[in-house]
Amino acid sequence: MQILVTRKVDEEYLQPFYQRGWQVEMWHEADHPMPRTQLLESIRHADGLFTNLADPLDQEIIAAGKKLKVISTMAVGFDNIHIPTAIQMGIPVGYTPGVLTEATADLTFALLMATARRIVEGAEVVREKRWPGWGPFYLTGQPVYGRTIGIIGMGRIGEAVARRARGFQMPILYHNRKRRVELEHELGAMYVGLEELLSRSDYVVLLAPATKETYHLMGRDQFKLMKKSAIFINVSRGQNVDEMALYEALAQHEIWAAGLDVYQEEPLPADHPFRQLPNLLMLPHIGSAEIDTREAMVKITVENICRGLVGEPLLYTANPQVYER
Ligand code: DGY
């Protein structure tokens, strides 16, 4: 068997492949993706694919994998993978839910706090020797404790963020495909329509997966519904937000600030207008970037490949329809 690994990872994680006598072709860079032309060529020889959220696994690329028996992505989101093609070719797609829930919720809350209290601006002022000294309203931000949080997408990560918000005595509103009545009882979360969530929340936190339905879920009309003092946080996928609409809402102070971990195009293009906004805090897609979490994600990704190549059900399958055929 031949496994294609599209990012450099430590060889020790790949031992389960070597122990089975399988061959590995690994891309030599950890922080840059395999170029498309190379991916198209290498996938032709692969039985198993160890991929990630930055590989564009569209129809053409998956279809080139004539020998492919399993695709395994080191991510909870699989919007970069053309699932219908994988289903059509009978290829199970593994992913890594669960293990990154708490890490991503921590990062979401850290981004919320940092945006509200202008943590990065403050740190830069001190480091760059621009701190004039204490002032009555110097670097004042927005209160977090007791303010209303609105969570769009109450899945695993949304729930974990809600639990953190509870500790800050924040009333919780949520909008989700399905109502989570058990969370309403346990956390006092209130299920509301999107418009109501936007107009009532001090913090709007977007955690919905990227699907056709959530494409540009946050656009001009939605930002206009938010309070002028509100903060928007996105740790889901860039496609869920109309970035020009967000740019305008921030530039025209229709909302107070935003914190982003994800973008329509990653890495953010050099000339992206977001860079001009002082009320936007940007992180480089590090939601799950915590050592233990990433290690657990790599292990699941490898295990999914091992199972897929011997015809066993994967630990987590993004397209269970393949098993129904
Ligand atoms: C994922 O796994 O989809 C996350 O975006 C990683 O941070």
mmCIF file with all atom_site columns, N, CA and C in Angstrom, residues 217-271:
data_model
loop_
_atom_site.group_PDB
_atom_site.id
_atom_site.type_symbol
_atom_site.label_atom_id
_atom_site.label_alt_id
_atom_site.label_comp_id
_atom_site.label_asym_id
_atom_site.label_entity_id
_atom_site.label_seq_id
_atom_site.pdbx_PDB_ins_code
_atom_site.Cartn_x
_atom_site.Cartn_y
_atom_site.Cartn_z
_atom_site.occupancy
_atom_site.B_iso_or_equiv
_atom_site.pdbx_formal_charge
_atom_site.auth_seq_id
_atom_site.auth_comp_id
_atom_site.auth_asym_id
_atom_site.auth_atom_id
_atom_site.pdbx_PDB_model_num
ATOM 1   N N  . LEU A 1 217 ? -23.450 33.583 5.451  1.00 0.00 ? 217 LEU A N  1
ATOM 2   C CA . LEU A 1 217 ? -24.530 33.688 6.447  1.00 0.00 ? 217 LEU A CA 1
ATOM 3   C C  . LEU A 1 217 ? -24.514 35.068 7.106  1.00 0.00 ? 217 LEU A C  1
ATOM 4   N N  . MET A 1 218 ? -23.294 35.586 7.328  1.00 0.00 ? 218 MET A N  1
ATOM 5   C CA . MET A 1 218 ? -23.158 36.935 7.876  1.00 0.00 ? 218 MET A CA 1
ATOM 6   C C  . MET A 1 218 ? -22.827 37.886 6.726  1.00 0.00 ? 218 MET A C  1
ATOM 7   N N  . GLY A 1 219 ? -23.795 38.703 6.343  1.00 0.00 ? 219 GLY A N  1
ATOM 8   C CA . GLY A 1 219 ? -23.609 39.676 5.269  1.00 0.00 ? 219 GLY A CA 1
ATOM 9   C C  . GLY A 1 219 ? -24.019 41.056 5.752  1.00 0.00 ? 219 GLY A C  1
ATOM 10  N N  . ARG A 1 220 ? -24.147 41.961 4.797  1.00 0.00 ? 220 ARG A N  1
ATOM 11  C CA . ARG A 1 220 ? -24.454 43.365 5.138  1.00 0.00 ? 220 ARG A CA 1
ATOM 12  C C  . ARG A 1 220 ? -25.690 43.473 6.044  1.00 0.00 ? 220 ARG A C  1
ATOM 13  N N  . ASP A 1 221 ? -26.773 42.796 5.679  1.00 0.00 ? 221 ASP A N  1
ATOM 14  C CA . ASP A 1 221 ? -28.024 42.918 6.446  1.00 0.00 ? 221 ASP A CA 1
ATOM 15  C C  . ASP A 1 221 ? -27.842 42.406 7.872  1.00 0.00 ? 221 ASP A C  1
ATOM 16  N N  . GLN A 1 222 ? -27.045 41.344 7.991  1.00 0.00 ? 222 GLN A N  1
ATOM 17  C CA . GLN A 1 222 ? -26.865 40.753 9.327  1.00 0.00 ? 222 GLN A CA 1
ATOM 18  C C  . GLN A 1 222 ? -26.028 41.676 10.214 1.00 0.00 ? 222 GLN A C  1
ATOM 19  N N  . PHE A 1 223 ? -24.946 42.239 9.663  1.00 0.00 ? 223 PHE A N  1
ATOM 20  C CA . PHE A 1 223 ? -24.127 43.135 10.496 1.00 0.00 ? 223 PHE A CA 1
ATOM 21  C C  . PHE A 1 223 ? -24.929 44.369 10.897 1.00 0.00 ? 223 PHE A C  1
ATOM 22  N N  . LYS A 1 224 ? -25.837 44.803 10.022 1.00 0.00 ? 224 LYS A N  1
ATOM 23  C CA . LYS A 1 224 ? -26.641 45.991 10.347 1.00 0.00 ? 224 LYS A CA 1
ATOM 24  C C  . LYS A 1 224 ? -27.568 45.732 11.540 1.00 0.00 ? 224 LYS A C  1
ATOM 25  N N  . LEU A 1 225 ? -27.923 44.469 11.730 1.00 0.00 ? 225 LEU A N  1
ATOM 26  C CA . LEU A 1 225 ? -28.812 44.152 12.854 1.00 0.00 ? 225 LEU A CA 1
ATOM 27  C C  . LEU A 1 225 ? -28.076 44.171 14.199 1.00 0.00 ? 225 LEU A C  1
ATOM 28  N N  . MET A 1 226 ? -26.749 44.064 14.161 1.00 0.00 ? 226 MET A N  1
ATOM 29  C CA . MET A 1 226 ? -25.998 43.980 15.428 1.00 0.00 ? 226 MET A CA 1
ATOM 30  C C  . MET A 1 226 ? -25.918 45.343 16.114 1.00 0.00 ? 226 MET A C  1
ATOM 31  N N  . LYS A 1 227 ? -25.713 45.306 17.433 1.00 0.00 ? 227 LYS A N  1
ATOM 32  C CA . LYS A 1 227 ? -25.573 46.554 18.206 1.00 0.00 ? 227 LYS A CA 1
ATOM 33  C C  . LYS A 1 227 ? -24.284 47.258 17.794 1.00 0.00 ? 227 LYS A C  1
ATOM 34  N N  . LYS A 1 228 ? -24.243 48.558 17.942 1.00 0.00 ? 228 LYS A N  1
ATOM 35  C CA . LYS A 1 228 ? -23.018 49.325 17.637 1.00 0.00 ? 228 LYS A CA 1
ATOM 36  C C  . LYS A 1 228 ? -21.873 48.948 18.578 1.00 0.00 ? 228 LYS A C  1
ATOM 37  N N  . SER A 1 229 ? -22.227 48.489 19.769 1.00 0.00 ? 229 SER A N  1
ATOM 38  C CA . SER A 1 229 ? -21.205 48.124 20.760 1.00 0.00 ? 229 SER A CA 1
ATOM 39  C C  . SER A 1 229 ? -20.829 46.647 20.681 1.00 0.00 ? 229 SER A C  1
ATOM 40  N N  . ALA A 1 230 ? -21.416 45.923 19.717 1.00 0.00 ? 230 ALA A N  1
ATOM 41  C CA . ALA A 1 230 ? -21.237 44.461 19.695 1.00 0.00 ? 230 ALA A CA 1
ATOM 42  C C  . ALA A 1 230 ? -19.926 44.052 19.033 1.00 0.00 ? 230 ALA A C  1
ATOM 43  N N  . ILE A 1 231 ? -19.530 42.824 19.367 1.00 0.00 ? 231 ILE A N  1
ATOM 44  C CA . ILE A 1 231 ? -18.291 42.242 18.823 1.00 0.00 ? 231 ILE A CA 1
ATOM 45  C C  . ILE A 1 231 ? -18.640 40.953 18.090 1.00 0.00 ? 231 ILE A C  1
ATOM 46  N N  . PHE A 1 232 ? -18.039 40.792 16.911 1.00 0.00 ? 232 PHE A N  1
ATOM 47  C CA . PHE A 1 232 ? -18.274 39.591 16.098 1.00 0.00 ? 232 PHE A CA 1
ATOM 48  C C  . PHE A 1 232 ? -17.020 38.718 16.133 1.00 0.00 ? 232 PHE A C  1
ATOM 49  N N  . ILE A 1 233 ? -17.220 37.434 16.387 1.00 0.00 ? 233 ILE A N  1
ATOM 50  C CA . ILE A 1 233 ? -16.096 36.483 16.456 1.00 0.00 ? 233 ILE A CA 1
ATOM 51  C C  . ILE A 1 233 ? -16.364 35.349 15.471 1.00 0.00 ? 233 ILE A C  1
ATOM 52  N N  . ASN A 1 234 ? -15.377 35.019 14.643 1.00 0.00 ? 234 ASN A N  1
ATOM 53  C CA . ASN A 1 234 ? -15.535 33.878 13.727 1.00 0.00 ? 234 ASN A CA 1
ATOM 54  C C  . ASN A 1 234 ? -14.369 32.914 13.853 1.00 0.00 ? 234 ASN A C  1
ATOM 55  N N  . VAL A 1 235 ? -14.692 31.691 14.314 1.00 0.00 ? 235 VAL A N  1
ATOM 56  C CA . VAL A 1 235 ? -13.684 30.637 14.428 1.00 0.00 ? 235 VAL A CA 1
ATOM 57  C C  . VAL A 1 235 ? -14.167 29.423 13.610 1.00 0.00 ? 235 VAL A C  1
ATOM 58  N N  . SER A 1 236 ? -15.081 29.669 12.669 1.00 0.00 ? 236 SER A N  1
ATOM 59  C CA . SER A 1 236 ? -15.612 28.530 11.896 1.00 0.00 ? 236 SER A CA 1
ATOM 60  C C  . SER A 1 236 ? -14.896 28.406 10.554 1.00 0.00 ? 236 SER A C  1
ATOM 61  N N  . ARG A 1 237 ? -15.414 29.066 9.531  1.00 0.00 ? 237 ARG A N  1
ATOM 62  C CA . ARG A 1 237 ? -14.781 29.098 8.220  1.00 0.00 ? 237 ARG A CA 1
ATOM 63  C C  . ARG A 1 237 ? -15.031 30.472 7.612  1.00 0.00 ? 237 ARG A C  1
ATOM 64  N N  . GLY A 1 238 ? -14.053 30.967 6.847  1.00 0.00 ? 238 GLY A N  1
ATOM 65  C CA . GLY A 1 238 ? -14.158 32.286 6.230  1.00 0.00 ? 238 GLY A CA 1
ATOM 66  C C  . GLY A 1 238 ? -15.351 32.413 5.284  1.00 0.00 ? 238 GLY A C  1
ATOM 67  N N  . GLN A 1 239 ? -15.691 31.309 4.603  1.00 0.00 ? 239 GLN A N  1
ATOM 68  C CA . GLN A 1 239 ? -16.779 31.349 3.623  1.00 0.00 ? 239 GLN A CA 1
ATOM 69  C C  . GLN A 1 239 ? -18.120 31.716 4.255  1.00 0.00 ? 239 GLN A C  1
ATOM 70  N N  . ASN A 1 240 ? -18.233 31.548 5.565  1.00 0.00 ? 240 ASN A N  1
ATOM 71  C CA . ASN A 1 240 ? -19.506 31.843 6.224  1.00 0.00 ? 240 ASN A CA 1
ATOM 72  C C  . ASN A 1 240 ? -19.775 33.342 6.328  1.00 0.00 ? 240 ASN A C  1
ATOM 73  N N  . VAL A 1 241 ? -18.753 34.143 5.995  1.00 0.00 ? 241 VAL A N  1
ATOM 74  C CA . VAL A 1 241 ? -18.866 35.591 6.171  1.00 0.00 ? 241 VAL A CA 1
ATOM 75  C C  . VAL A 1 241 ? -18.605 36.295 4.838  1.00 0.00 ? 241 VAL A C  1
ATOM 76  N N  . ASP A 1 242 ? -19.432 37.286 4.531  1.00 0.00 ? 242 ASP A N  1
ATOM 77  C CA . ASP A 1 242 ? -19.159 38.168 3.395  1.00 0.00 ? 242 ASP A CA 1
ATOM 78  C C  . ASP A 1 242 ? -18.117 39.175 3.903  1.00 0.00 ? 242 ASP A C  1
ATOM 79  N N  . GLU A 1 243 ? -16.884 38.978 3.499  1.00 0.00 ? 243 GLU A N  1
ATOM 80  C CA . GLU A 1 243 ? -15.787 39.769 4.097  1.00 0.00 ? 243 GLU A CA 1
ATOM 81  C C  . GLU A 1 243 ? -15.892 41.255 3.766  1.00 0.00 ? 243 GLU A C  1
ATOM 82  N N  . MET A 1 244 ? -16.399 41.600 2.587  1.00 0.00 ? 244 MET A N  1
ATOM 83  C CA . MET A 1 244 ? -16.552 43.029 2.267  1.00 0.00 ? 244 MET A CA 1
ATOM 84  C C  . MET A 1 244 ? -17.586 43.666 3.183  1.00 0.00 ? 244 MET A C  1
ATOM 85  N N  . ALA A 1 245 ? -18.655 42.913 3.465  1.00 0.00 ? 245 ALA A N  1
ATOM 86  C CA . ALA A 1 245 ? -19.703 43.426 4.368  1.00 0.00 ? 245 ALA A CA 1
ATOM 87  C C  . ALA A 1 245 ? -19.132 43.623 5.770  1.00 0.00 ? 245 ALA A C  1
ATOM 88  N N  . LEU A 1 246 ? -18.288 42.700 6.208  1.00 0.00 ? 246 LEU A N  1
ATOM 89  C CA . LEU A 1 246 ? -17.679 42.851 7.538  1.00 0.00 ? 246 LEU A CA 1
ATOM 90  C C  . LEU A 1 246 ? -16.729 44.043 7.538  1.00 0.00 ? 246 LEU A C  1
ATOM 91  N N  . TYR A 1 247 ? -15.961 44.180 6.455  1.00 0.00 ? 247 TYR A N  1
ATOM 92  C CA . TYR A 1 247 ? -15.039 45.314 6.358  1.00 0.00 ? 247 TYR A CA 1
ATOM 93  C C  . TYR A 1 247 ? -15.813 46.628 6.519  1.00 0.00 ? 247 TYR A C  1
ATOM 94  N N  . GLU A 1 248 ? -16.911 46.753 5.789  1.00 0.00 ? 248 GLU A N  1
ATOM 95  C CA . GLU A 1 248 ? -17.700 47.991 5.847  1.00 0.00 ? 248 GLU A CA 1
ATOM 96  C C  . GLU A 1 248 ? -18.286 48.206 7.243  1.00 0.00 ? 248 GLU A C  1
ATOM 97  N N  . ALA A 1 249 ? -18.805 47.140 7.845  1.00 0.00 ? 249 ALA A N  1
ATOM 98  C CA . ALA A 1 249 ? -19.412 47.270 9.182  1.00 0.00 ? 249 ALA A CA 1
ATOM 99  C C  . ALA A 1 249 ? -18.375 47.766 10.193 1.00 0.00 ? 249 ALA A C  1
ATOM 100 N N  . LEU A 1 250 ? -17.124 47.303 10.059 1.00 0.00 ? 250 LEU A N  1
ATOM 101 C CA . LEU A 1 250 ? -16.065 47.721 10.990 1.00 0.00 ? 250 LEU A CA 1
ATOM 102 C C  . LEU A 1 250 ? -15.556 49.123 10.650 1.00 0.00 ? 250 LEU A C  1
ATOM 103 N N  . ALA A 1 251 ? -15.368 49.382 9.356  1.00 0.00 ? 251 ALA A N  1
ATOM 104 C CA . ALA A 1 251 ? -14.833 50.693 8.943  1.00 0.00 ? 251 ALA A CA 1
ATOM 105 C C  . ALA A 1 251 ? -15.828 51.799 9.286  1.00 0.00 ? 251 ALA A C  1
ATOM 106 N N  . GLN A 1 252 ? -17.116 51.486 9.147  1.00 0.00 ? 252 GLN A N  1
ATOM 107 C CA . GLN A 1 252 ? -18.137 52.516 9.419  1.00 0.00 ? 252 GLN A CA 1
ATOM 108 C C  . GLN A 1 252 ? -18.643 52.457 10.864 1.00 0.00 ? 252 GLN A C  1
ATOM 109 N N  . HIS A 1 253 ? -17.995 51.660 11.679 1.00 0.00 ? 253 HIS A N  1
ATOM 110 C CA . HIS A 1 253 ? -18.333 51.533 13.106 1.00 0.00 ? 253 HIS A CA 1
ATOM 111 C C  . HIS A 1 253 ? -19.802 51.159 13.331 1.00 0.00 ? 253 HIS A C  1
ATOM 112 N N  . GLU A 1 254 ? -20.315 50.323 12.422 1.00 0.00 ? 254 GLU A N  1
ATOM 113 C CA . GLU A 1 254 ? -21.669 49.791 12.645 1.00 0.00 ? 254 GLU A CA 1
ATOM 114 C C  . GLU A 1 254 ? -21.615 48.748 13.761 1.00 0.00 ? 254 GLU A C  1
ATOM 115 N N  . ILE A 1 255 ? -20.460 48.076 13.892 1.00 0.00 ? 255 ILE A N  1
ATOM 116 C CA . ILE A 1 255 ? -20.218 47.226 15.061 1.00 0.00 ? 255 ILE A CA 1
ATOM 117 C C  . ILE A 1 255 ? -18.897 47.689 15.676 1.00 0.00 ? 255 ILE A C  1
ATOM 118 N N  . TRP A 1 256 ? -18.650 47.279 16.927 1.00 0.00 ? 256 TRP A N  1
ATOM 119 C CA . TRP A 1 256 ? -17.505 47.853 17.649 1.00 0.00 ? 256 TRP A CA 1
ATOM 120 C C  . TRP A 1 256 ? -16.170 47.240 17.245 1.00 0.00 ? 256 TRP A C  1
ATOM 121 N N  . ALA A 1 257 ? -16.182 45.912 17.101 1.00 0.00 ? 257 ALA A N  1
ATOM 122 C CA . ALA A 1 257 ? -14.923 45.228 16.755 1.00 0.00 ? 257 ALA A CA 1
ATOM 123 C C  . ALA A 1 257 ? -15.226 43.808 16.296 1.00 0.00 ? 257 ALA A C  1
ATOM 124 N N  . ALA A 1 258 ? -14.203 43.153 15.767 1.00 0.00 ? 258 ALA A N  1
ATOM 125 C CA . ALA A 1 258 ? -14.343 41.741 15.393 1.00 0.00 ? 258 ALA A CA 1
ATOM 126 C C  . ALA A 1 258 ? -13.035 41.018 15.677 1.00 0.00 ? 258 ALA A C  1
ATOM 127 N N  . GLY A 1 259 ? -13.158 39.714 15.910 1.00 0.00 ? 259 GLY A N  1
ATOM 128 C CA . GLY A 1 259 ? -11.992 38.844 16.081 1.00 0.00 ? 259 GLY A CA 1
ATOM 129 C C  . GLY A 1 259 ? -12.162 37.674 15.137 1.00 0.00 ? 259 GLY A C  1
ATOM 130 N N  . LEU A 1 260 ? -11.164 37.445 14.299 1.00 0.00 ? 260 LEU A N  1
ATOM 131 C CA . LEU A 1 260 ? -11.265 36.365 13.305 1.00 0.00 ? 260 LEU A CA 1
ATOM 132 C C  . LEU A 1 260 ? -10.098 35.393 13.440 1.00 0.00 ? 260 LEU A C  1
ATOM 133 N N  . ASP A 1 261 ? -10.416 34.115 13.235 1.00 0.00 ? 261 ASP A N  1
ATOM 134 C CA . ASP A 1 261 ? -9.354  33.106 13.169 1.00 0.00 ? 261 ASP A CA 1
ATOM 135 C C  . ASP A 1 261 ? -9.310  32.495 11.772 1.00 0.00 ? 261 ASP A C  1
ATOM 136 N N  . VAL A 1 262 ? -10.321 32.786 10.958 1.00 0.00 ? 262 VAL A N  1
ATOM 137 C CA . VAL A 1 262 ? -10.465 32.117 9.655  1.00 0.00 ? 262 VAL A CA 1
ATOM 138 C C  . VAL A 1 262 ? -10.864 33.135 8.588  1.00 0.00 ? 262 VAL A C  1
ATOM 139 N N  . TYR A 1 263 ? -10.528 32.832 7.332  1.00 0.00 ? 263 TYR A N  1
ATOM 140 C CA . TYR A 1 263 ? -10.715 33.777 6.235  1.00 0.00 ? 263 TYR A CA 1
ATOM 141 C C  . TYR A 1 263 ? -11.141 33.023 4.989  1.00 0.00 ? 263 TYR A C  1
ATOM 142 N N  . GLN A 1 264 ? -11.758 33.764 4.091  1.00 0.00 ? 264 GLN A N  1
ATOM 143 C CA . GLN A 1 264 ? -12.168 33.175 2.813  1.00 0.00 ? 264 GLN A CA 1
ATOM 144 C C  . GLN A 1 264 ? -10.948 32.600 2.095  1.00 0.00 ? 264 GLN A C  1
ATOM 145 N N  . GLU A 1 265 ? -9.848  33.366 2.096  1.00 0.00 ? 265 GLU A N  1
ATOM 146 C CA . GLU A 1 265 ? -8.612  32.864 1.484  1.00 0.00 ? 265 GLU A CA 1
ATOM 147 C C  . GLU A 1 265 ? -7.530  32.833 2.553  1.00 0.00 ? 265 GLU A C  1
ATOM 148 N N  . GLU A 1 266 ? -6.875  31.676 2.707  1.00 0.00 ? 266 GLU A N  1
ATOM 149 C CA . GLU A 1 266 ? -5.818  31.541 3.718  1.00 0.00 ? 266 GLU A CA 1
ATOM 150 C C  . GLU A 1 266 ? -4.548  31.043 3.059  1.00 0.00 ? 266 GLU A C  1
ATOM 151 N N  . PRO A 1 267 ? -3.369  31.625 3.371  1.00 0.00 ? 267 PRO A N  1
ATOM 152 C CA . PRO A 1 267 ? -3.195  32.770 4.257  1.00 0.00 ? 267 PRO A CA 1
ATOM 153 C C  . PRO A 1 267 ? -3.825  34.025 3.660  1.00 0.00 ? 267 PRO A C  1
ATOM 154 N N  . LEU A 1 268 ? -4.098  35.006 4.512  1.00 0.00 ? 268 LEU A N  1
ATOM 155 C CA . LEU A 1 268 ? -4.749  36.236 4.077  1.00 0.00 ? 268 LEU A CA 1
ATOM 156 C C  . LEU A 1 268 ? -3.899  36.925 3.005  1.00 0.00 ? 268 LEU A C  1
ATOM 157 N N  . PRO A 1 269 ? -4.502  37.257 1.852  1.00 0.00 ? 269 PRO A N  1
ATOM 158 C CA . PRO A 1 269 ? -3.714  37.914 0.792  1.00 0.00 ? 269 PRO A CA 1
ATOM 159 C C  . PRO A 1 269 ? -3.062  39.204 1.297  1.00 0.00 ? 269 PRO A C  1
ATOM 160 N N  . ALA A 1 270 ? -1.871  39.510 0.750  1.00 0.00 ? 270 ALA A N  1
ATOM 161 C CA . ALA A 1 270 ? -1.070  40.640 1.242  1.00 0.00 ? 270 ALA A CA 1
ATOM 162 C C  . ALA A 1 270 ? -1.830  41.961 1.177  1.00 0.00 ? 270 ALA A C  1
ATOM 163 N N  . ASP A 1 271 ? -2.674  42.132 0.150  1.00 0.00 ? 271 ASP A N  1
ATOM 164 C CA . ASP A 1 271 ? -3.357  43.418 -0.010 1.00 0.00 ? 271 ASP A CA 1
ATOM 165 C C  . ASP A 1 271 ? -4.783  43.402 0.548  1.00 0.00 ? 271 ASP A C  1
#
